[in-house]
Coordinates of C-alpha atoms and ligand atoms in Angstrom, one line a residue:
M681 CA 0.0 0.0 0.0
K682 CA 1.3 3.4 -0.9
K683 CA 2.2 5.8 2.0
T684 CA 0.8 9.3 1.6
W685 CA 0.3 12.3 3.8
W686 CA -3.4 12.2 3.6
K687 CA -3.6 8.6 4.8
E688 CA -1.6 9.7 7.8
S689 CA -3.7 12.8 8.6
V690 CA -6.6 13.6 10.9
V691 CA -9.1 16.0 9.4
Y692 CA -11.2 18.5 11.4
Q693 CA -14.4 19.8 9.8
I694 CA -15.5 23.4 10.3
Y695 CA -19.0 24.5 9.6
P696 CA -18.2 28.2 9.5
R697 CA -21.7 29.6 10.3
S698 CA -21.6 27.8 13.7
F699 CA -17.9 27.9 14.6
C700 CA -16.9 31.3 15.9
D701 CA -18.3 34.8 15.3
S702 CA -15.7 37.6 15.4
N703 CA -18.0 40.6 14.7
G704 CA -21.1 40.1 16.8
D705 CA -23.6 39.6 14.0
G706 CA -24.5 36.1 15.4
I707 CA -22.9 34.3 12.4
G708 CA -19.6 32.6 12.5
D709 CA -16.9 34.0 10.2
L710 CA -13.4 33.6 8.8
N711 CA -11.8 35.8 11.4
G712 CA -13.5 33.8 14.1
I713 CA -11.8 30.7 12.6
L714 CA -8.5 32.5 12.5
S715 CA -8.8 33.2 16.2
K716 CA -9.2 29.5 17.0
L717 CA -6.4 28.0 14.9
D718 CA -4.2 27.6 18.0
Y719 CA -7.0 25.5 19.5
L720 CA -7.0 23.2 16.5
K721 CA -3.2 23.0 16.4
E722 CA -3.2 22.1 20.1
L723 CA -5.7 19.3 19.4
G724 CA -3.2 18.0 16.9
I725 CA -5.2 17.8 13.7
D726 CA -3.5 18.0 10.3
V727 CA -6.1 19.2 7.9
I728 CA -9.1 21.5 8.1
W729 CA -12.1 20.8 5.9
L730 CA -14.0 24.1 5.6
S731 CA -17.7 23.8 4.6
P732 CA -18.7 26.4 1.9
V733 CA -17.6 30.0 2.5
Y734 CA -18.5 31.2 -1.0
Q735 CA -21.0 33.8 -2.0
S736 CA -24.5 32.4 -1.5
P737 CA -28.1 33.4 -0.8
N738 CA -28.0 30.8 1.9
D739 CA -31.1 28.7 1.0
D740 CA -29.0 25.7 2.1
N741 CA -26.4 27.5 4.3
G742 CA -23.8 28.0 1.6
Y743 CA -24.4 24.7 -0.4
D744 CA -26.1 27.0 -2.9
I745 CA -23.3 29.0 -4.5
S746 CA -23.9 32.1 -6.5
D747 CA -20.2 32.9 -7.1
Y748 CA -17.5 30.3 -6.7
Q749 CA -14.7 32.9 -6.6
A750 CA -16.1 35.2 -3.9
I751 CA -16.4 35.0 -0.2
M752 CA -19.9 35.2 1.5
A753 CA -20.1 38.8 2.9
E754 CA -21.3 37.4 6.3
F755 CA -18.1 35.4 6.5
G756 CA -15.7 38.1 5.6
T757 CA -13.6 39.0 2.5
M758 CA -11.1 37.4 0.2
E759 CA -8.3 39.1 2.2
D760 CA -9.6 37.4 5.3
F761 CA -9.5 34.1 3.5
D762 CA -6.0 34.7 2.3
R763 CA -4.9 35.5 5.8
L764 CA -6.6 32.4 7.2
L765 CA -4.9 30.2 4.6
F766 CA -1.5 31.7 5.2
Q767 CA -1.9 31.2 9.0
I768 CA -3.1 27.6 8.6
H769 CA 0.0 26.8 6.6
K770 CA 2.2 28.7 8.9
L771 CA 1.0 26.5 11.8
G772 CA 1.8 23.4 9.7
M773 CA -1.8 22.5 8.9
R774 CA -3.6 22.1 5.5
L775 CA -6.9 23.4 4.1
V776 CA -9.4 21.5 2.1
M777 CA -12.3 23.4 0.6
D778 CA -15.8 22.2 -0.1
L779 CA -16.5 21.9 -3.8
V780 CA -20.2 22.1 -4.6
V781 CA -20.6 21.4 -8.4
N782 CA -23.5 19.1 -8.7
H783 CA -25.6 22.3 -8.6
T784 CA -25.2 26.1 -8.3
S785 CA -27.6 28.6 -6.7
D786 CA -30.4 29.8 -8.9
E787 CA -28.8 33.2 -8.3
H788 CA -25.6 32.2 -10.0
P789 CA -25.1 34.3 -13.2
W790 CA -24.9 31.1 -15.3
F791 CA -28.4 30.2 -14.2
T792 CA -29.7 33.8 -14.6
E793 CA -28.5 33.6 -18.2
S794 CA -29.7 30.1 -18.7
R795 CA -33.3 30.8 -17.6
S796 CA -33.5 34.0 -19.7
S797 CA -34.3 32.3 -23.0
R798 CA -34.3 28.9 -24.7
D799 CA -31.5 29.8 -27.0
N800 CA -29.2 31.6 -24.5
P801 CA -25.6 30.2 -24.7
Y802 CA -25.9 29.2 -21.0
R803 CA -29.1 27.3 -21.5
D804 CA -27.3 24.0 -21.7
Y805 CA -25.4 24.6 -18.5
Y806 CA -28.4 23.2 -16.7
I807 CA -30.9 20.4 -17.2
W808 CA -34.1 21.8 -18.9
R809 CA -37.0 19.6 -20.1
E810 CA -40.4 20.0 -21.5
G811 CA -43.3 19.1 -19.2
N812 CA -45.3 16.0 -19.6
G813 CA -48.7 17.6 -20.3
N814 CA -49.3 19.6 -17.1
C815 CA -46.9 17.4 -15.1
P816 CA -43.2 17.6 -14.6
P817 CA -40.9 15.7 -17.1
N818 CA -40.7 12.7 -14.7
N819 CA -41.7 11.6 -11.2
W820 CA -38.4 12.3 -9.3
G821 CA -38.7 13.7 -5.8
S822 CA -36.1 16.1 -4.5
V823 CA -33.9 15.2 -1.5
F824 CA -35.5 18.2 0.3
G825 CA -39.1 17.3 -0.5
G826 CA -41.5 18.0 -3.3
S827 CA -40.8 17.4 -7.0
A828 CA -37.2 17.6 -8.3
W829 CA -38.5 19.8 -11.2
E830 CA -39.4 23.4 -11.1
F831 CA -41.5 25.0 -13.8
D832 CA -40.2 28.2 -15.2
E833 CA -42.9 30.3 -16.6
H834 CA -40.6 32.5 -18.6
T835 CA -39.6 29.8 -21.1
N836 CA -42.3 27.2 -20.3
M837 CA -39.9 24.5 -19.4
Y838 CA -38.9 22.7 -16.2
Y839 CA -35.4 22.6 -14.7
L840 CA -34.0 19.8 -12.6
H841 CA -33.0 20.4 -8.9
L842 CA -32.2 17.2 -6.9
F843 CA -32.0 19.5 -3.9
S844 CA -33.9 22.7 -3.3
K845 CA -35.5 24.6 -6.2
K846 CA -32.8 27.2 -5.5
Q847 CA -30.1 24.6 -6.3
P848 CA -30.5 23.8 -10.0
D849 CA -28.4 20.8 -11.2
L850 CA -25.5 21.6 -13.5
N851 CA -25.4 19.7 -16.8
W852 CA -22.1 17.8 -16.7
E853 CA -22.8 16.3 -20.1
N854 CA -21.9 19.7 -21.5
P855 CA -18.1 19.8 -21.9
T856 CA -18.1 23.6 -21.4
V857 CA -19.6 23.1 -17.9
R858 CA -16.8 20.7 -17.0
E859 CA -14.2 23.1 -18.3
E860 CA -15.6 26.0 -16.3
V861 CA -15.6 23.9 -13.1
F862 CA -12.0 22.7 -13.8
Q863 CA -10.8 26.3 -14.3
M864 CA -12.4 27.4 -11.1
M865 CA -10.8 24.5 -9.2
K866 CA -7.4 25.5 -10.6
W867 CA -7.9 29.0 -9.4
W868 CA -8.3 27.8 -5.8
L869 CA -5.5 25.3 -6.1
D870 CA -3.2 28.0 -7.4
K871 CA -4.1 30.1 -4.4
G872 CA -2.5 27.2 -2.4
I873 CA -5.4 25.2 -0.9
D874 CA -4.7 21.6 -0.3
G875 CA -7.7 19.8 -1.8
F876 CA -11.4 19.5 -2.0
R877 CA -14.3 17.7 -0.3
M878 CA -16.7 17.2 -3.2
D879 CA -20.3 17.6 -2.4
V880 CA -22.6 14.8 -3.7
I881 CA -20.1 14.1 -6.4
S882 CA -21.6 10.6 -7.0
M883 CA -24.7 12.4 -8.4
I884 CA -23.2 14.5 -11.3
S885 CA -24.0 12.0 -14.0
K886 CA -27.7 11.3 -14.8
T887 CA -29.0 8.4 -16.8
P888 CA -29.9 9.6 -20.3
G889 CA -33.7 9.7 -20.8
L890 CA -34.2 10.5 -17.1
P891 CA -36.5 7.4 -16.5
N892 CA -39.1 7.5 -13.7
G893 CA -38.0 6.1 -10.4
P894 CA -39.7 3.6 -8.1
V895 CA -42.4 5.4 -6.1
Q896 CA -41.9 5.7 -2.3
N897 CA -44.6 6.7 0.2
G898 CA -47.1 7.1 -2.7
L899 CA -45.6 10.6 -3.3
Y900 CA -42.6 10.9 -5.6
G901 CA -40.3 8.5 -7.5
D902 CA -36.8 7.8 -6.1
A903 CA -34.3 9.5 -8.4
S904 CA -31.3 7.7 -7.0
P905 CA -31.2 4.7 -9.4
Y906 CA -30.7 7.2 -12.2
T907 CA -28.7 9.8 -10.5
V908 CA -26.3 8.1 -8.1
N909 CA -23.1 6.5 -9.5
G910 CA -24.5 7.4 -13.0
P911 CA -23.1 6.1 -16.3
R912 CA -20.4 8.8 -16.9
V913 CA -19.4 9.7 -13.3
H914 CA -16.1 8.0 -13.5
E915 CA -15.3 9.4 -16.9
Y916 CA -15.9 12.9 -15.5
L917 CA -13.8 12.4 -12.4
Q918 CA -11.0 10.8 -14.5
Q919 CA -11.0 13.9 -16.7
M920 CA -11.0 16.1 -13.6
N921 CA -8.0 14.2 -12.2
R922 CA -6.1 14.3 -15.5
E923 CA -6.7 18.0 -16.1
V924 CA -6.6 19.4 -12.6
L925 CA -6.0 17.2 -9.6
S926 CA -3.0 15.2 -10.8
R927 CA -1.1 18.5 -11.3
Y928 CA -1.1 19.3 -7.6
D929 CA -0.3 17.6 -4.3
V930 CA -3.8 17.4 -3.0
M931 CA -6.2 15.3 -1.0
T932 CA -9.7 14.8 -2.2
V933 CA -12.7 13.2 -0.6
G934 CA -15.9 12.6 -2.5
E935 CA -19.2 12.8 -0.7
T936 CA -20.8 9.8 -2.4
P937 CA -24.3 8.9 -1.3
G938 CA -25.3 5.5 -2.5
V939 CA -21.7 4.3 -3.0
T940 CA -21.0 0.6 -2.8
V941 CA -17.7 -1.1 -2.1
E942 CA -17.3 -1.9 -5.8
E943 CA -17.9 1.8 -6.8
A944 CA -15.7 3.1 -4.0
R945 CA -12.8 1.0 -5.4
K946 CA -13.3 3.0 -8.6
Y947 CA -13.7 6.4 -7.0
A948 CA -10.8 6.0 -4.6
G949 CA -8.8 3.2 -6.1
E950 CA -5.2 2.7 -4.7
E951 CA -3.9 3.3 -8.3
G952 CA -5.6 6.6 -8.0
D953 CA -7.0 8.2 -11.2
E954 CA -10.0 9.8 -9.5
L955 CA -10.1 10.7 -5.8
S956 CA -8.1 10.0 -2.6
M957 CA -11.1 8.6 -0.7
V958 CA -14.9 8.7 -0.4
F959 CA -17.4 9.1 2.4
Q960 CA -19.7 6.0 2.4
F961 CA -23.1 6.3 4.0
E962 CA -24.1 2.8 5.0
H963 CA -23.5 3.2 8.7
M964 CA -25.5 6.5 8.5
G965 CA -28.5 4.6 7.2
L966 CA -28.7 1.9 9.9
D967 CA -31.2 3.9 11.9
D968 CA -33.5 4.9 9.0
H969 CA -37.3 4.5 9.3
P970 CA -38.8 1.3 7.9
L971 CA -40.6 3.5 5.3
G972 CA -37.3 4.4 3.8
F973 CA -36.7 7.9 5.1
K974 CA -34.2 9.0 7.7
W975 CA -36.8 10.3 10.2
N976 CA -36.8 7.9 13.1
D977 CA -35.8 7.5 16.7
T978 CA -34.7 3.9 17.0
P979 CA -31.0 3.5 17.8
P980 CA -28.9 1.5 15.3
K981 CA -28.1 -2.1 16.3
L982 CA -24.5 -2.8 17.2
V983 CA -24.2 -6.1 15.3
K984 CA -25.2 -4.3 12.1
L985 CA -22.9 -1.4 12.8
K986 CA -20.0 -3.7 13.3
A987 CA -20.8 -5.7 10.1
T988 CA -21.1 -2.5 8.1
L989 CA -17.9 -0.8 9.3
S990 CA -16.0 -4.0 9.1
K991 CA -17.1 -4.7 5.6
W992 CA -15.7 -1.3 4.5
Q993 CA -12.5 -2.0 6.4
T994 CA -11.8 -5.4 4.9
E995 CA -13.2 -4.9 1.4
L996 CA -11.3 -1.7 0.7
A997 CA -8.1 -3.0 2.2
G998 CA -5.2 -2.6 -0.2
K999 CA -7.7 -1.5 -2.9
A1000 CA -9.0 1.9 -1.8
W1001 CA -8.7 4.2 1.2
N1002 CA -11.4 4.7 3.8
S1003 CA -12.6 7.8 5.4
L1004 CA -13.7 7.4 9.0
Y1005 CA -16.5 9.4 10.5
W1006 CA -19.3 9.4 13.1
S1007 CA -20.7 12.8 12.3
N1008 CA -20.7 15.9 10.1
H1009 CA -22.9 19.0 9.5
D1010 CA -25.7 16.7 8.1
Q1011 CA -25.8 14.2 10.9
P1012 CA -26.9 14.3 14.5
R1013 CA -24.3 14.4 17.2
A1014 CA -22.3 11.2 17.5
V1015 CA -22.6 10.8 21.3
S1016 CA -26.4 11.2 21.1
R1017 CA -26.8 8.8 18.3
F1018 CA -24.3 6.0 18.8
G1019 CA -23.3 6.6 22.5
D1020 CA -25.2 7.8 25.5
D1021 CA -25.6 11.5 26.1
S1022 CA -27.0 11.3 29.7
P1023 CA -24.8 13.1 32.2
K1024 CA -23.8 9.7 33.7
H1025 CA -22.3 8.2 30.5
R1026 CA -21.7 11.1 28.1
V1027 CA -17.9 11.5 28.7
Q1028 CA -17.2 7.8 28.8
S1029 CA -19.3 7.0 25.7
A1030 CA -17.9 9.9 23.7
K1031 CA -14.4 8.6 24.4
M1032 CA -15.4 5.1 23.6
L1033 CA -16.8 6.1 20.2
A1034 CA -13.6 8.1 19.4
T1035 CA -11.4 5.1 20.3
C1036 CA -13.5 2.7 18.2
L1037 CA -13.2 5.0 15.1
H1038 CA -9.7 6.3 15.5
M1039 CA -8.1 2.8 15.7
M1040 CA -9.5 1.8 12.4
Q1041 CA -7.8 2.0 9.0
G1042 CA -8.6 5.2 7.1
T1043 CA -8.5 8.9 7.5
P1044 CA -10.4 10.0 10.6
Y1045 CA -12.7 13.1 10.4
I1046 CA -13.7 15.0 13.5
Y1047 CA -16.7 17.3 13.3
Q1048 CA -16.5 20.5 15.3
G1049 CA -17.6 19.9 18.9
E1050 CA -17.3 16.2 18.6
E1051 CA -14.0 16.5 20.4
L1052 CA -16.0 18.0 23.3
G1053 CA -18.7 15.3 23.3
M1054 CA -21.3 18.0 22.3
T1055 CA -24.8 16.6 22.2
N1056 CA -28.0 16.9 20.2
I1057 CA -30.3 19.8 21.2
S1058 CA -33.9 19.3 22.4
F1059 CA -35.9 21.9 20.4
E1060 CA -39.6 21.9 21.6
T1061 CA -41.2 23.6 18.5
I1062 CA -40.7 23.6 14.8
S1063 CA -40.0 27.3 14.9
Q1064 CA -36.7 26.7 16.6
Y1065 CA -35.3 24.8 13.5
R1066 CA -33.4 26.6 10.7
D1067 CA -32.5 23.7 8.4
I1068 CA -34.3 23.6 5.0
E1069 CA -34.4 19.8 5.0
S1070 CA -36.0 19.6 8.5
L1071 CA -38.5 22.3 7.8
N1072 CA -39.6 20.9 4.4
A1073 CA -39.8 17.3 5.8
F1074 CA -41.9 18.5 8.7
R1075 CA -44.3 20.2 6.3
E1076 CA -44.5 17.4 3.8
L1077 CA -44.7 14.4 6.1
T1078 CA -47.1 15.8 8.7
G1079 CA -49.1 17.6 5.9
N1080 CA -49.6 14.3 4.1
G1081 CA -50.6 12.5 7.3
I1082 CA -47.6 10.1 7.0
L1083 CA -46.3 11.2 10.4
T1084 CA -48.0 13.1 13.3
Q1085 CA -46.5 16.4 14.4
P1086 CA -45.4 15.0 17.8
E1087 CA -43.8 12.0 16.1
M1088 CA -42.0 14.2 13.6
L1089 CA -40.8 16.6 16.4
R1090 CA -39.4 13.5 18.2
Y1091 CA -37.6 12.3 15.1
L1092 CA -36.2 15.8 14.4
R1093 CA -34.8 15.9 17.9
R1094 CA -32.9 12.7 17.1
K1095 CA -32.0 13.2 13.5
S1096 CA -32.3 16.9 12.3
R1097 CA -29.2 18.4 10.8
D1098 CA -29.6 21.3 13.1
N1099 CA -28.3 19.1 16.0
A1100 CA -24.9 19.5 14.4
R1101 CA -25.3 23.2 13.6
T1102 CA -25.9 24.7 17.1
P1103 CA -23.0 26.9 17.9
M1104 CA -19.6 25.6 19.0
Q1105 CA -19.4 25.7 22.8
W1106 CA -16.2 27.6 23.7
D1107 CA -16.8 28.6 27.3
D1108 CA -19.5 29.3 29.9
T1109 CA -20.0 32.9 29.1
L1110 CA -23.1 34.3 27.3
N1111 CA -23.9 32.2 24.1
A1112 CA -21.1 29.8 25.0
G1113 CA -18.6 32.4 23.8
F1114 CA -19.7 31.8 20.2
T1115 CA -21.0 35.4 19.7
T1116 CA -21.6 38.6 21.5
G1117 CA -24.8 39.1 19.4
E1118 CA -27.9 37.1 18.8
P1119 CA -26.9 33.6 17.5
W1120 CA -28.5 32.6 14.2
I1121 CA -29.6 29.4 15.8
E1122 CA -30.0 28.7 19.5
V1123 CA -27.0 27.6 21.6
N1124 CA -27.4 24.3 23.3
P1125 CA -28.3 25.1 27.0
N1126 CA -25.8 22.6 28.2
Y1127 CA -22.9 24.8 27.4
P1128 CA -22.1 25.7 31.0
Q1129 CA -21.3 22.0 31.5
I1130 CA -19.9 21.2 28.1
N1131 CA -17.4 23.7 26.7
A1132 CA -13.8 23.9 25.3
K1133 CA -12.4 26.1 28.1
Q1134 CA -13.3 23.7 30.8
Q1135 CA -12.1 20.7 28.8
I1136 CA -8.7 22.2 28.0
A1137 CA -8.2 22.6 31.7
D1138 CA -9.2 19.0 32.6
P1139 CA -6.7 16.3 31.8
D1140 CA -9.5 13.7 31.7
S1141 CA -11.7 15.5 29.3
V1142 CA -13.0 14.3 26.0
Y1143 CA -10.9 17.0 24.3
R1144 CA -7.7 15.7 25.9
Y1145 CA -8.7 12.1 25.0
Y1146 CA -9.0 13.1 21.3
Q1147 CA -5.6 14.8 21.5
K1148 CA -4.1 11.6 22.8
L1149 CA -5.8 9.5 20.1
I1150 CA -4.4 11.8 17.4
R1151 CA -0.9 11.5 18.9
L1152 CA -1.1 7.7 18.9
R1153 CA -1.9 7.7 15.2
K1154 CA 1.3 9.8 14.6
T1155 CA 3.5 7.5 16.7
H1156 CA 2.2 4.1 15.7
R1157 CA 2.2 3.2 12.0
I1158 CA 0.1 0.1 12.7
I1159 CA -2.9 2.4 13.5
V1160 CA -2.6 3.9 10.0
Y1161 CA -1.6 0.9 7.9
G1162 CA -2.2 -2.3 9.9
S1163 CA -4.7 -4.9 8.6
Y1164 CA -8.1 -5.1 10.3
E1165 CA -10.1 -8.1 11.7
L1166 CA -13.4 -8.0 13.5
L1167 CA -13.8 -10.2 16.6
D1168 CA -17.1 -11.8 17.7
P1169 CA -19.3 -10.3 15.0
N1170 CA -22.5 -11.5 16.8
D1171 CA -21.7 -10.0 20.2
E1172 CA -24.5 -7.5 20.8
T1173 CA -22.6 -5.1 23.1
I1174 CA -18.9 -5.3 22.5
F1175 CA -17.2 -4.0 19.3
A1176 CA -13.7 -5.5 19.3
Y1177 CA -11.2 -5.8 16.5
T1178 CA -7.5 -6.3 15.9
R1179 CA -5.0 -4.6 13.7
K1180 CA -1.8 -6.3 12.5
M1181 CA 1.4 -5.1 10.9
E1182 CA 5.0 -6.4 10.6
G1183 CA 4.8 -8.6 13.7
Q1184 CA 2.9 -6.1 15.8
K1185 CA -0.6 -6.7 17.0
L1186 CA -3.2 -4.2 18.3
L1187 CA -6.4 -5.0 20.1
C1188 CA -9.2 -2.4 20.3
A1189 CA -12.1 -3.3 22.6
C1190 CA -15.2 -1.1 23.1
N1191 CA -18.2 -1.7 25.3
F1192 CA -21.2 -0.1 23.6
S1193 CA -23.5 -0.7 26.5
S1194 CA -24.4 1.1 29.7
R1195 CA -23.8 -2.2 31.7
E1196 CA -20.7 -4.1 32.6
E1197 CA -20.0 -6.7 30.0
V1198 CA -17.7 -9.7 29.9
F1199 CA -15.0 -9.7 27.2
F1200 CA -12.8 -12.6 26.2
P1201 CA -9.6 -11.3 24.4
P1202 CA -8.0 -13.5 21.8
E1203 CA -5.4 -15.9 23.3
E1204 CA -2.4 -14.2 21.6
F1205 CA -3.0 -11.0 23.6
I1206 CA -3.2 -12.9 26.9
V1207 CA 0.0 -14.8 26.7
R1208 CA 2.2 -12.0 25.4
P1209 CA 2.9 -8.9 27.5
G1210 CA 2.3 -5.6 25.9
V1211 CA 1.3 -2.0 26.6
C1212 CA -2.1 -0.4 26.9
L1213 CA -2.0 2.6 24.5
I1214 CA -5.1 4.3 25.8
D1215 CA -8.1 3.5 28.1
N1216 CA -11.1 5.5 29.2
A1217 CA -12.1 3.8 32.4
V1218 CA -9.7 1.4 34.0
A1219 CA -5.9 1.1 33.6
R1220 CA -5.4 -2.2 31.8
Y1221 CA -1.9 -3.3 32.5
C1222 CA -2.4 -6.7 30.8
C1223 CA -5.1 -8.7 29.0
E1224 CA -6.7 -11.4 31.1
S1225 CA -8.5 -14.4 29.6
Q1226 CA -11.8 -13.0 30.9
M1227 CA -12.3 -9.2 31.5
T1228 CA -15.2 -7.3 32.8
L1229 CA -15.6 -4.1 30.9
Q1230 CA -17.1 -1.1 32.6
P1231 CA -20.1 0.7 30.9
Y1232 CA -18.8 2.3 27.7
E1233 CA -15.3 1.2 28.5
A1234 CA -12.7 1.2 25.7
F1235 CA -9.1 0.2 25.7
V1236 CA -6.4 -0.4 23.2
Y1237 CA -3.6 -2.9 23.8
L1238 CA -0.5 -3.4 21.7
I1239 CA 1.8 -6.4 21.6
Ligands
NOJ1718 C1 -24.5 17.5 0.9 C2 -24.2 18.5 1.9 O1 -23.4 17.9 2.9 C3 -25.5 19.1 2.4 O2 -25.3 19.9 3.6 C4 -26.2 19.8 1.3 O3 -27.5 20.2 1.8 C5 -26.4 18.9 0.1 N1 -25.2 18.1 -0.2 C6 -26.7 19.7 -1.1 O4 -25.6 20.5 -1.5

């Protein structure tokens, strides 16, 4: 397996709107991030992934871009950006930017031109179709609810938007669109950024003819069979790699909903003519509703979680590189979803989850606040939510009688993207030190108990534990490159696995339950003395043939 810097890195994701506000307008900004670089350096991370900071009308918080080469006024200026990039590099870290090119904003000049007439030179930058009588061209539903087609009265045609109607899909079949995107990418790379996280990049190629999809919930057809891993997606990414990426020393991670192991080997193959790695979503779908949507409140089953993550570990081994994550700006807080956010178990279970993920093969991603064990927020009413996906889903699913309002509010509390978007909790002063103004979304009221200042001062905090995990990855190659094997796949409470490399062996054991559980380590770890690299509950000086693990205990043993 080839050794590269991005395989050996730990990435930290910043959602700028919610990270740190420097000017009191209630919205995080670039100078806010600048003021926290020392915090990130101290944590030990190597790469920052910055969610979109480009000019945007903010229908989807920056994932609807109206100018790819300008900074959103609320976030600052291009000079602020340049200063931030300079400082990140000066501190020995790297910066990866979000690349959102499946769609633009409907306020992007390309779209303004495109919609102005049927024969405008920009018409073919987007996907326009005639209606089917009075109906849209096909039955596809949008990810954010409603039809994926919007009728445009001006030219009497429909345009495709797989996300909101303010996010029209670009037509990647048009070679000029690809050329424009590649030029824009080069512009950022020439500025010195270190790579891209590519938004829904598995969706850029649509099946010609745009066939109807299977109908779900009696509402709309599922577009994914014809939009995910589409017929030309690899051709497009290979072209992008040839013409842009291969000319720079970059890391790229594709956000690839619907990716299979087989597809991932193509996107992120070890021989590398597309991307460095992809985000797979299988473990994010384990707690979906039986009706097929994400709105639900049943926790995922550990046996399935182990099977899923282990499948990706073993089936990509030597063939493609994994990215490792529990959370991001689209997912609920990890400790609330996979751990236990009660005061009794929050710290322990957050550390346990971190151990379980950071000892696997792949590049670990930490989402802002995860390193503090930040939790979901309990909004009581729909008016407290800000996220377009949550608001649309509430309206659609309760309006159609598929779910009741109390049910949907319960599901939102568990799964809404806003759980990840409440402001970063810096200290116990007003608004958790995030802003001196009125925050754009409420701060989690638990900030006096859960905040960075207090955790930096506490050697046993979740923050300090993450710091230690990151250091271990830097000092033990086996954590980066060792081979992986799952132990006891059917054990319903313990997630244990081994890593092996060049005569070294590592055991990672994690109790996912709130009770004591008995664990039987493999024989080889009992007979050979070794060292405990990290533990979150009990100092484990040796492995015994039978061990009683504390609630949410995790330990890592190296022989
Ligand atoms: C995936 C992004 O992570 C999400 O936040 C966004 O809403 C959609 N893509 C559309 O860009």
